[in-house]
XYZ file of C-alpha atoms in Angstrom:
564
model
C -19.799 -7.884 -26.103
C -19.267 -5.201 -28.140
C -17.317 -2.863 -25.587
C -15.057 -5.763 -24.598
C -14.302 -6.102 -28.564
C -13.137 -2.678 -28.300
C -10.759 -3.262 -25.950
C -8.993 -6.254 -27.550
C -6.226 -5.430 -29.911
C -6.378 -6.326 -33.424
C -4.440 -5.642 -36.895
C -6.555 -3.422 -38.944
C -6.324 -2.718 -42.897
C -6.033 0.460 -43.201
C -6.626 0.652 -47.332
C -9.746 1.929 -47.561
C -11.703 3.638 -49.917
C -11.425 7.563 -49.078
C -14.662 8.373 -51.148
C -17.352 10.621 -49.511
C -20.621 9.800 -49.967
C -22.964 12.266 -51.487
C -23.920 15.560 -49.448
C -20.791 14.227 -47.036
C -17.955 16.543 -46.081
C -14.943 15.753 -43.955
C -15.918 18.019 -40.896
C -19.278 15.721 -41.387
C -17.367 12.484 -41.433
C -15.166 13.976 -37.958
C -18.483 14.300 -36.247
C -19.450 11.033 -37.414
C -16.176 9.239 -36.230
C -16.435 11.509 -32.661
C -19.858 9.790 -31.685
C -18.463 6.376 -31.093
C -14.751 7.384 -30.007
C -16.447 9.679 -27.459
C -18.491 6.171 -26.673
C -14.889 3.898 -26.447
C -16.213 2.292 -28.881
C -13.038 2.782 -30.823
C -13.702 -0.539 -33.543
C -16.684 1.810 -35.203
C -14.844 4.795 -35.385
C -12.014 3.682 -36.885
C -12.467 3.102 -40.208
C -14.428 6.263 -40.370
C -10.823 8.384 -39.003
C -8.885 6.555 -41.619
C -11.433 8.004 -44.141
C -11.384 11.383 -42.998
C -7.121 10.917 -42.864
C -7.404 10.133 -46.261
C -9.235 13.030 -47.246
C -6.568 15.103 -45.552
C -8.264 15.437 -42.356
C -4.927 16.059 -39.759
C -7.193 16.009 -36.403
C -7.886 12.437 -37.707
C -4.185 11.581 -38.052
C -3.965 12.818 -34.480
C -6.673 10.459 -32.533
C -5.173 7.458 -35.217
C -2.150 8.080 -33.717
C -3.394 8.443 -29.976
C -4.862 5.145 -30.579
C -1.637 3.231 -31.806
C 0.388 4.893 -29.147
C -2.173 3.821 -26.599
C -2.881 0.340 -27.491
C -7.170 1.194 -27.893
C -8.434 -1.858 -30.275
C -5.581 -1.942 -32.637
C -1.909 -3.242 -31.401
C 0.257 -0.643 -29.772
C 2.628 0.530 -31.994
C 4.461 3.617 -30.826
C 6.178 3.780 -34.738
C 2.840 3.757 -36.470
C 1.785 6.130 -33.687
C 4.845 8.335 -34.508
C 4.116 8.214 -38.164
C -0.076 9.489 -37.602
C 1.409 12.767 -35.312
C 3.951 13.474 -38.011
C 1.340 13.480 -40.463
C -0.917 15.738 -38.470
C 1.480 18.320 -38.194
C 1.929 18.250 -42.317
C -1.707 18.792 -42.726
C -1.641 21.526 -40.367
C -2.815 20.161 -37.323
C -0.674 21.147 -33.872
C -1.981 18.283 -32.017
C 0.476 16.536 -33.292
C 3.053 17.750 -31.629
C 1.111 17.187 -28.625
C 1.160 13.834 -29.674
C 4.549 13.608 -30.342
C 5.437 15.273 -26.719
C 3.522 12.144 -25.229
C 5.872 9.884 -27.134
C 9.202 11.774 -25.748
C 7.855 11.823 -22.149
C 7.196 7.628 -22.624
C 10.675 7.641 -23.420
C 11.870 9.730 -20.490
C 12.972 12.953 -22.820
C 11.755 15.760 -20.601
C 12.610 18.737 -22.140
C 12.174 17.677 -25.300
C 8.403 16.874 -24.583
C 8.101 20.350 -23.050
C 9.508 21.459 -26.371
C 6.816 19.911 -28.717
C 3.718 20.441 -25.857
C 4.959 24.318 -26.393
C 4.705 24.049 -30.055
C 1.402 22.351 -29.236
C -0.147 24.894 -28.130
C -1.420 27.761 -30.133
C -3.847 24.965 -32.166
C -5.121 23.574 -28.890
C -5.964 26.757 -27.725
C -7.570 27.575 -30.803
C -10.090 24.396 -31.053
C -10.677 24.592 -27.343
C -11.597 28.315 -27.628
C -14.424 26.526 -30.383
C -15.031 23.852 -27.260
C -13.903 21.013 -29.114
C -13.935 17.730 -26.530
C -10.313 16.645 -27.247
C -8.848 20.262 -27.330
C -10.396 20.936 -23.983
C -9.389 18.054 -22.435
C -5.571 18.634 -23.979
C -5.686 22.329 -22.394
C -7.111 20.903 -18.885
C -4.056 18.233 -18.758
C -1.410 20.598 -20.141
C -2.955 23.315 -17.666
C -3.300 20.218 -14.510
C 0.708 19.163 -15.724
C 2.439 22.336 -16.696
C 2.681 20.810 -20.463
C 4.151 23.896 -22.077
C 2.581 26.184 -20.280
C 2.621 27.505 -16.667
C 0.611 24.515 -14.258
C -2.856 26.322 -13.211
C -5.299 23.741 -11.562
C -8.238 26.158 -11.358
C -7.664 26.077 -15.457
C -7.461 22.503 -16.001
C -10.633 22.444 -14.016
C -12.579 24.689 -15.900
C -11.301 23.239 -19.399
C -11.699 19.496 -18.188
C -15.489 20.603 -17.572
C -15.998 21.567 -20.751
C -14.805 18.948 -22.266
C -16.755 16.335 -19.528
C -19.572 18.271 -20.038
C -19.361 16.974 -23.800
C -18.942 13.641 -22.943
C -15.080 13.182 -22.962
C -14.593 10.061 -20.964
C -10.486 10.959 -19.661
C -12.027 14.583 -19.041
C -14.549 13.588 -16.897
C -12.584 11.093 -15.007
C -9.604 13.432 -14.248
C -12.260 15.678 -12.789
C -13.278 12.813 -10.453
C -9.744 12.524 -9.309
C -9.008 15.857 -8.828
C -12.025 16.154 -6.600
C -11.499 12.654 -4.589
C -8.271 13.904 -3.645
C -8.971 17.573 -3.036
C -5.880 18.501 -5.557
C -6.550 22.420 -6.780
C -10.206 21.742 -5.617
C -11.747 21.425 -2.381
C -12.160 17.667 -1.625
C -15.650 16.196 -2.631
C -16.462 12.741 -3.021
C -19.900 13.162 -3.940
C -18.557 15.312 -7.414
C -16.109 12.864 -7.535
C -18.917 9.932 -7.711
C -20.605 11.657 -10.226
C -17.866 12.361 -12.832
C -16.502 8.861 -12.357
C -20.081 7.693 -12.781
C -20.694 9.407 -15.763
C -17.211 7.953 -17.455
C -18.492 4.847 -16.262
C -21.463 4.810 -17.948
C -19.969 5.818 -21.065
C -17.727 2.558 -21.534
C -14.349 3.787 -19.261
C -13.014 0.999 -17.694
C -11.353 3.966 -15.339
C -14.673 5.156 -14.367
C -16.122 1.580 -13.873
C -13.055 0.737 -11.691
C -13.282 4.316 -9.937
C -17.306 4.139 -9.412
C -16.824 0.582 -7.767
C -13.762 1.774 -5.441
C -16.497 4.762 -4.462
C -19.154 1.783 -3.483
C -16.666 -0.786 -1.773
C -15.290 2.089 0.674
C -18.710 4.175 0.807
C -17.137 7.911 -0.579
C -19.798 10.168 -1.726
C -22.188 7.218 -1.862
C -23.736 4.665 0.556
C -21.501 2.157 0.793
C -22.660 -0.838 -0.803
C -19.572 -3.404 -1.476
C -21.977 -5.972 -3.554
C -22.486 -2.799 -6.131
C -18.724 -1.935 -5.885
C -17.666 -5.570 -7.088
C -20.850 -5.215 -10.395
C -18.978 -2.363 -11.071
C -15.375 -4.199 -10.578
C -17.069 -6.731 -12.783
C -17.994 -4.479 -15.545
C -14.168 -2.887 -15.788
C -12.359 -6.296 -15.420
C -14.608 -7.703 -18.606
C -12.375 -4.904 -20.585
C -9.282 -5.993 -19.212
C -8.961 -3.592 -17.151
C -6.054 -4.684 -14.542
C -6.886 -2.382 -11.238
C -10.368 -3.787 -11.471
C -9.078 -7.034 -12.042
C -6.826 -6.897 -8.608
C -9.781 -5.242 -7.217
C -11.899 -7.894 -7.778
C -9.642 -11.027 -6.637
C -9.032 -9.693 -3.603
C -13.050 -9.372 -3.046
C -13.230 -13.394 -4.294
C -10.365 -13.965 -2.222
C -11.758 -12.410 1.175
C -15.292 -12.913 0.249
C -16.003 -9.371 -0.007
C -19.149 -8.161 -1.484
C -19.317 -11.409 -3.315
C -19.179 -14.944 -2.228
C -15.836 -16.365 -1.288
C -14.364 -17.663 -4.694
C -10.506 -18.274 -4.007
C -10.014 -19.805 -7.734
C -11.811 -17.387 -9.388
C -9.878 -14.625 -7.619
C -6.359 -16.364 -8.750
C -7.429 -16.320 -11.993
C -8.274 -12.912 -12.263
C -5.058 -11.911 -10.463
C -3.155 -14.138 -13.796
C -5.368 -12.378 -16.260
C -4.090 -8.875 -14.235
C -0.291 -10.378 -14.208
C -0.453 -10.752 -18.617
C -0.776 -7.184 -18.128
C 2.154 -7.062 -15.779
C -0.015 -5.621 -13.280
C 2.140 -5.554 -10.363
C 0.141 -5.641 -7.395
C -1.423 -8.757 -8.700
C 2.056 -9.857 -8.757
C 2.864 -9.266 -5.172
C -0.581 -10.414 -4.406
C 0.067 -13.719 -6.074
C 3.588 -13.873 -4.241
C 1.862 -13.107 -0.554
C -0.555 -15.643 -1.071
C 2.168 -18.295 -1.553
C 4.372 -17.253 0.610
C 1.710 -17.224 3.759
C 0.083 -19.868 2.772
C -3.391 -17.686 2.485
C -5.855 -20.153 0.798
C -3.403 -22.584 -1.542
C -0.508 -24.386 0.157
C 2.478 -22.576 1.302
C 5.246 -22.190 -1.652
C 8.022 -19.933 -0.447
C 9.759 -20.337 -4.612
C 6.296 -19.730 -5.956
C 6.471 -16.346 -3.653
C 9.962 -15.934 -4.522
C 9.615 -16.067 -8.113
C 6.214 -13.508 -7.664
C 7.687 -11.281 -5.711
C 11.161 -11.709 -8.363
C 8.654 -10.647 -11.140
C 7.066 -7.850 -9.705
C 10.625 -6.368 -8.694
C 12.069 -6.867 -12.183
C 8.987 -4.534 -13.233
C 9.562 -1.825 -10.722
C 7.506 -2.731 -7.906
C 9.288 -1.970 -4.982
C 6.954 -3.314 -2.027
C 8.229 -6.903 -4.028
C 12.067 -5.325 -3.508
C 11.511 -5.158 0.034
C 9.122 -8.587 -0.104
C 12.774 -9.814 -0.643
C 14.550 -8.562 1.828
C 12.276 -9.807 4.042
C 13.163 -13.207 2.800
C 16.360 -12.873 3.036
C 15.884 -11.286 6.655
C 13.854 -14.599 7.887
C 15.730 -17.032 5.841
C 11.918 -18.154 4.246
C 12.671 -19.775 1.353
C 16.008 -18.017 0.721
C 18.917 -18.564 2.780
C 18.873 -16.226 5.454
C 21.653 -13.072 4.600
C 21.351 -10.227 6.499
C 23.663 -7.885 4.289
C 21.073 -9.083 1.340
C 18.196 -8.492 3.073
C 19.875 -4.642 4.046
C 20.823 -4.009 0.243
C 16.810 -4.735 -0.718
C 15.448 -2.479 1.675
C 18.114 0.103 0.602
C 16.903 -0.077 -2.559
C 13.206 -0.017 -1.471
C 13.939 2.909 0.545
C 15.648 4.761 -2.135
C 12.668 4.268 -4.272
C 10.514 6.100 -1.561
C 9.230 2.937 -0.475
C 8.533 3.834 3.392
C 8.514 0.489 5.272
C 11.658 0.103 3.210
C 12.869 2.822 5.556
C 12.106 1.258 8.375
C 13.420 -2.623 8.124
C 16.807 -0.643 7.094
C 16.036 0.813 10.822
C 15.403 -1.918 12.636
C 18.139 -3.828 11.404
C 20.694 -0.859 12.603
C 18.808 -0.742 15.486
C 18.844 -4.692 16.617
C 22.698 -5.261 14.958
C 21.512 -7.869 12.401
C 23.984 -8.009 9.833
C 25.474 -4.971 11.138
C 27.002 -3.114 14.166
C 24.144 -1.583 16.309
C 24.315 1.710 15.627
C 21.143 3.872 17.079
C 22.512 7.177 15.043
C 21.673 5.297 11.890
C 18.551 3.688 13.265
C 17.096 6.934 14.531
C 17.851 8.316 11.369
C 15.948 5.824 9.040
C 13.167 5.336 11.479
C 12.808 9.096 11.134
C 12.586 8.941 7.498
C 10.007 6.440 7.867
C 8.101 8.435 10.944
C 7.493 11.067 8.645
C 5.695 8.580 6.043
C 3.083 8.488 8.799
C 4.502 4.581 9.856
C 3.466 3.823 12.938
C 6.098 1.624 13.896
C 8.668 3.882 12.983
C 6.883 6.838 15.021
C 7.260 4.187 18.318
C 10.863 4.100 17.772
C 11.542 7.524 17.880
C 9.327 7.774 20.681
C 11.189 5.118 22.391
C 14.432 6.186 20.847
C 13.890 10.084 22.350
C 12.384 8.662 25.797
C 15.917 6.574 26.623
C 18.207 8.693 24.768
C 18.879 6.221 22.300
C 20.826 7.515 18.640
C 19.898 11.333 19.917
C 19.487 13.461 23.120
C 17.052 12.885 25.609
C 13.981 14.542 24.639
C 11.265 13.723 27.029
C 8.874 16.275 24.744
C 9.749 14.934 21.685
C 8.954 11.401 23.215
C 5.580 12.252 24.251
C 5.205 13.937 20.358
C 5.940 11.056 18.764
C 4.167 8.976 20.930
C 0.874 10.720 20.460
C 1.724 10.465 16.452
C 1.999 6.908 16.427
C -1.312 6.878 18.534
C -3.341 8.413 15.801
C -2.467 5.909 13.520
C -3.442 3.034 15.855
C 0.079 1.887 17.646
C -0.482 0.133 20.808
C 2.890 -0.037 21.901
C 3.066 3.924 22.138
C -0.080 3.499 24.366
C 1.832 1.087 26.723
C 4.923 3.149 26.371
C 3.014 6.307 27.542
C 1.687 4.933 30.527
C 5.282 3.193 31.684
C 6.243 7.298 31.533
C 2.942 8.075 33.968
C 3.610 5.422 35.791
C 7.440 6.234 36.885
C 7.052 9.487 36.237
C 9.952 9.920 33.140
C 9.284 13.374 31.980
C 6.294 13.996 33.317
C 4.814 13.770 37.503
C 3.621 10.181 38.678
C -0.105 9.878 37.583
C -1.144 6.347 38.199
C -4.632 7.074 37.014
C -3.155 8.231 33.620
C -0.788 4.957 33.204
C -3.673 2.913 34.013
C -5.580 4.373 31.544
C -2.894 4.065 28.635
C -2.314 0.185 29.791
C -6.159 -0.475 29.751
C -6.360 1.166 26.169
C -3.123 -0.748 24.845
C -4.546 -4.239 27.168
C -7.915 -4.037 24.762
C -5.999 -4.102 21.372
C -3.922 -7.070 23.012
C -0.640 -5.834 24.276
C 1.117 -8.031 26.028
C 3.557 -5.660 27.725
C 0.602 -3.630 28.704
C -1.321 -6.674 30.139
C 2.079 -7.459 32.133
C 1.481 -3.270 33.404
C -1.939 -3.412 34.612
C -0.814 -6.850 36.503
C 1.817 -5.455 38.259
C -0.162 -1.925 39.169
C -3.011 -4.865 40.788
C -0.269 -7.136 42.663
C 1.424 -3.606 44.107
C -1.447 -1.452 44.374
C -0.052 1.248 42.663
C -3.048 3.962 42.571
C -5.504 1.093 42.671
C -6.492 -1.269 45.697
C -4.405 -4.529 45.452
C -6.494 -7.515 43.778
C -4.074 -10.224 43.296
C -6.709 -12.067 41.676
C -7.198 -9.927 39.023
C -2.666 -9.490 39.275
C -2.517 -13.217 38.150
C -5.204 -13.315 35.703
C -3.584 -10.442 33.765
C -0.465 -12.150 33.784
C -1.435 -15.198 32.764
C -3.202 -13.196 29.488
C 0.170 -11.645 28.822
C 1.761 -14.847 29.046
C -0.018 -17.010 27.122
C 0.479 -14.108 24.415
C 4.019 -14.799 24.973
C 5.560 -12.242 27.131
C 8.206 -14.117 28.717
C 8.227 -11.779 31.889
C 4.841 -12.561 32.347
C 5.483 -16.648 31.783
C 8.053 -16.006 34.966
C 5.627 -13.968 37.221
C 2.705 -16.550 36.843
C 5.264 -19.834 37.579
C 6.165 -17.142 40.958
C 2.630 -17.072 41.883
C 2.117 -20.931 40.858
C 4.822 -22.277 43.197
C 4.097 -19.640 46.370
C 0.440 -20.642 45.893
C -0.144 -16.732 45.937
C -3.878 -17.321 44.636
C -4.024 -20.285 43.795
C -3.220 -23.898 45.190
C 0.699 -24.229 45.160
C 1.389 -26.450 41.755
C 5.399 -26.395 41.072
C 4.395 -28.719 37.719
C 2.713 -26.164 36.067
C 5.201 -23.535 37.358
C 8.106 -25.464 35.774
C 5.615 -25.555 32.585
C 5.607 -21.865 32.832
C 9.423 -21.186 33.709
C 10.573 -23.463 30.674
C 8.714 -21.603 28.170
C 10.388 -18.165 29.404
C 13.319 -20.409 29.490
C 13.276 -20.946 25.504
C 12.724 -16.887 25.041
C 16.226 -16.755 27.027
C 14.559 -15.161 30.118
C 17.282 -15.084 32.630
C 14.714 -15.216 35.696
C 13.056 -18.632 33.518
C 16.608 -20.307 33.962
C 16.693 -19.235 37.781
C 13.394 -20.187 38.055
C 14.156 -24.019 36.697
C 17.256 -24.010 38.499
C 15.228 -23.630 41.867
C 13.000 -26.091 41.263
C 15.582 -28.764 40.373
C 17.923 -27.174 43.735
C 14.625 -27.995 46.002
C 13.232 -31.074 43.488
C 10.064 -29.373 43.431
C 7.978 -30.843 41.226
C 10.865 -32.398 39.369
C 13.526 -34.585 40.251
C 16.001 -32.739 42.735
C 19.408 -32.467 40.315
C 22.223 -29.940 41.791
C 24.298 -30.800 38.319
C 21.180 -29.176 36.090
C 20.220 -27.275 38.826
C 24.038 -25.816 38.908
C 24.061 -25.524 34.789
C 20.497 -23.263 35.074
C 22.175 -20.547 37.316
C 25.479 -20.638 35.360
C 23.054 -19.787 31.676
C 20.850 -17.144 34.134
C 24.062 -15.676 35.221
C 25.498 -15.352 31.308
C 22.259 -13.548 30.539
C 22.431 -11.341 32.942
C 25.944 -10.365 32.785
């Protein structure tokens, strides 16, 4: 109870009496007031650094100040804050302009925080020479972020231990995160665990949050997601919003914990007071799919609206894909292009690649492949696998850029790695007719079986027609219809019109035009020219409908149109 009373804000009095008690010096009351801040237990040691700031004690004024600007147990207040570093630096104490450089840098003034971390420096160096906690944590960040000095990772690792090895909660969990992702160190999970863990055990909702993320997804421990979500727990009782998210989603799925979809709404509000913005988009998905509480395109609308006004531009694209659809906005194509613009611009990579797609289909626009290529490039490079089709695709028919066989098969293999079926079936259409590359029918049929198992309807449609013509395989015709039939009932209309062929010449099966008209109507309704001559021969011969010339006559007139 305690810790989470740390962690909620309060208005403190800060006239107190600045008396010593007997045998008690300021450096003695510092150590004092260090215990519990070192603990995040920031509600005991403050009244014990407003005594020592009293007393004239500027490295108090400093961590007063850090915990104003901050918001730790007392309101943040960035003037108050402001007022604590200023006061440091009168007593002597250079951290606060390392203070005050944090405030500039919240307010966007680059050089002006460079400035004031420069000025910082000398009296950092000079406690963390003495291996004070807080100094050697300020030299590791300033060191780790080229604060006023030149950026030297190897030094902000060997200052952050020092100050980790004391206990320093941020120390010890910037350590963790410089060895999870392998930045200036080699890549380690299991010293990432361990930092993380020992943060965590000290109070730091960080390292709670960061030791549960190590369980749920098993790095540099055995995965164990029931342990991950305790730990979730433990960091979401502080109000800590990742952990929050983190843990709603678990509720939500039923992830490590038993399937709670209330419980992991409300935690996703509780993250949203803190404007958390993936809870926001989280909250604005659920709606608008109608995952686990009844479809509400506004509700989504309005989630997504929030998110976006805070920055969160997955929720500006979220938008656009709105607008795209027409769900629950009307449907405005230029809109929809002017949100994933903006996305885009913000780095957001999908962002890159609706812009492409629209280009590339002509919604809302000309078609123009030159700009499609372009912005599916952009995204390509962001490792989307969609994108990395395209270009395959895009390179393969000369499409927005030069033929480029090579460059085909390159992206191809690219958006393989990251699990894209469609390259798959793509590759084996170019082993199967040879583009690029000799005929090798036993390398298509290898690419179609490996796109057929993730369910690829196109390459379910390839492997039928290799069986009806026995290309590099013996004919099974059997096996032909079977595969198209998969493919169509996942909706490939040129499978829909190969299975009504085989239906009404009773190529395997016993001749029934019924279900062949079934078949040629819904290929029909994808505008499948070969659907419409399909129906239109059926109603020409009145097999298994009524005969009708008229409709019969209006079907090849539509199948003509298409084809044109």
């Amino acid at each position: 109870m305690q810790k989470r009373l740390n962690r909620s804000p309060i208005r403190v009095d800060e006239n107190i009496n600045p008396s010593l008690s007997p045998g008690q010096n300021v450096m003695g009351l510092m150590e004092m007031a260090m215990q519990p801040y070192l603990r995040l237990n920031y509600q005991e040691a403050m009244p014990l650094l407003l005594q020592a700031s009293k007393l004239g004690e500027g490295k108090a004024d400093y961590l007063l100040g850090r915990l104003y600007s901050e918001g730790l147990f007392v309101y943040k207040n960035l003037t108050k804050a402001d007022t604590y570093y200023q006061s440091a630096i009168k007593k002597g104490c250079g951290w606060g302009f390392y203070g005050l450089g944090n405030l500039a840098e919240m307010q966007v003034k680059k050089s002006e925080a460079l400035s004031l971390y420069e000025k910082s420096l000398e009296s950092v160096f000079q406690d963390a020479q003495l291996s004070n906690p807080f100094a050697c944590f300020m030299l590791g960040l300033m060191s780790f972020m080229g604060y006023g000095i030149r950026s030297n990772k190897a030094n902000a690792v060997k200052w952050y231990t020092i100050a980790a090895d004391q206990g320093h909660p941020s120390a010890q969990n910037n350590l963790g995160g410089m060895y999870q992702s392998g930045d200036g160190v080699d890549r380690d999970y299991e010293k990432a665990w361990y930092w993380y863990n020992r943060a965590a055990i000290r109070g730091s909702g960080l390292g709670q949050y960061k030791v549960g993320f190590m369980y749920e997804n098993g790095l540099g421990t055995e995965k164990d997601e029931k342990l991950g979500s305790l730990w979730y727990h433990k960091a979401a009782e502080q109000g800590f919003a990742p952990a929050q998210d983190r843990l709603a989603k678990m509720y939500i799925n039923g992830n490590g914990v038993e399937k709670d979809v209330y419980k992991g709404v409300q935690l996703l509000l509780e993250a949203d007071k803190q404007n958390y913005t993936d809870s926001q988009t989280m909250l604005g998905a659920l709606y608008m799919d109608g995952i686990e509480v009844p479809r509400d395109y506004q509700k989504g609308y309005e989630w997504y609206k929030k998110a976006a006004e805070f920055g969160d531009f997955f929720a500006v694209r979220q938008i656009g894909t709105m607008y795209e659809k027409g769900e629950g906005l009307p449907q405005d194509f230029r809109k929809a292009m002017e949100h994933y613009r903006l996305s885009a611009e913000a780095g957001e990579s999908y962002g890159y690649y609706d812009l492409a797609l629209l280009y590339f289909s002509g919604k809302g626009v000309e078609v123009d492949y030159k700009q499609a290529f372009w912005h599916f490039r952009q995204a390509a490079e962001r490792e989307v696998a969609g994108a990395q089709y395209y270009l395959g695709y895009m390179y393969a028919n000369g499409l927005g850029t030069n033929q480029d066989f090579v460059k085909a098969f390159q992206w191809h293999h690219k958006a393989i790695a990251n699990n894209n079926p469609w390259s798959l079936n793509e590759l084996g259409i170019m082993y199967l007719e040879g583009q690029g590359v000799s005929k090798d029918y036993a390398r298509a049929y290898d690419f179609f079986q490996q796109a057929a198992r993730q369910k690829n309807e196109s390459a379910i449609y390839n492997l039928a027609r290799m069986y009806e013509g026995g290309l590099g395989i013996p004919v099974d015709l059997v096996r032909a219809f079977q595969s198209y039939l998969e493919a169509a009932r996942l909706g490939l209309s040129q499978a829909q019109v190969e299975v009504a062929r085989m239906l009404s010449n009773g190529t395997v099966t016993q001749r029934d035009y019924s279900k062949a008209y079934e078949w040629y109507r819904l290929a029909a309704e994808q505008k499948n020219a070969y659907g419409y001559k399909g129906l239109a021969h059926l109603y020409e011969n009145g097999l298994g409908v009524p005969k009708n010339s008229r409709e019969a006559t209006r079907l090849y007139q539509k199948a003509e149109e298409l084809l044109k």
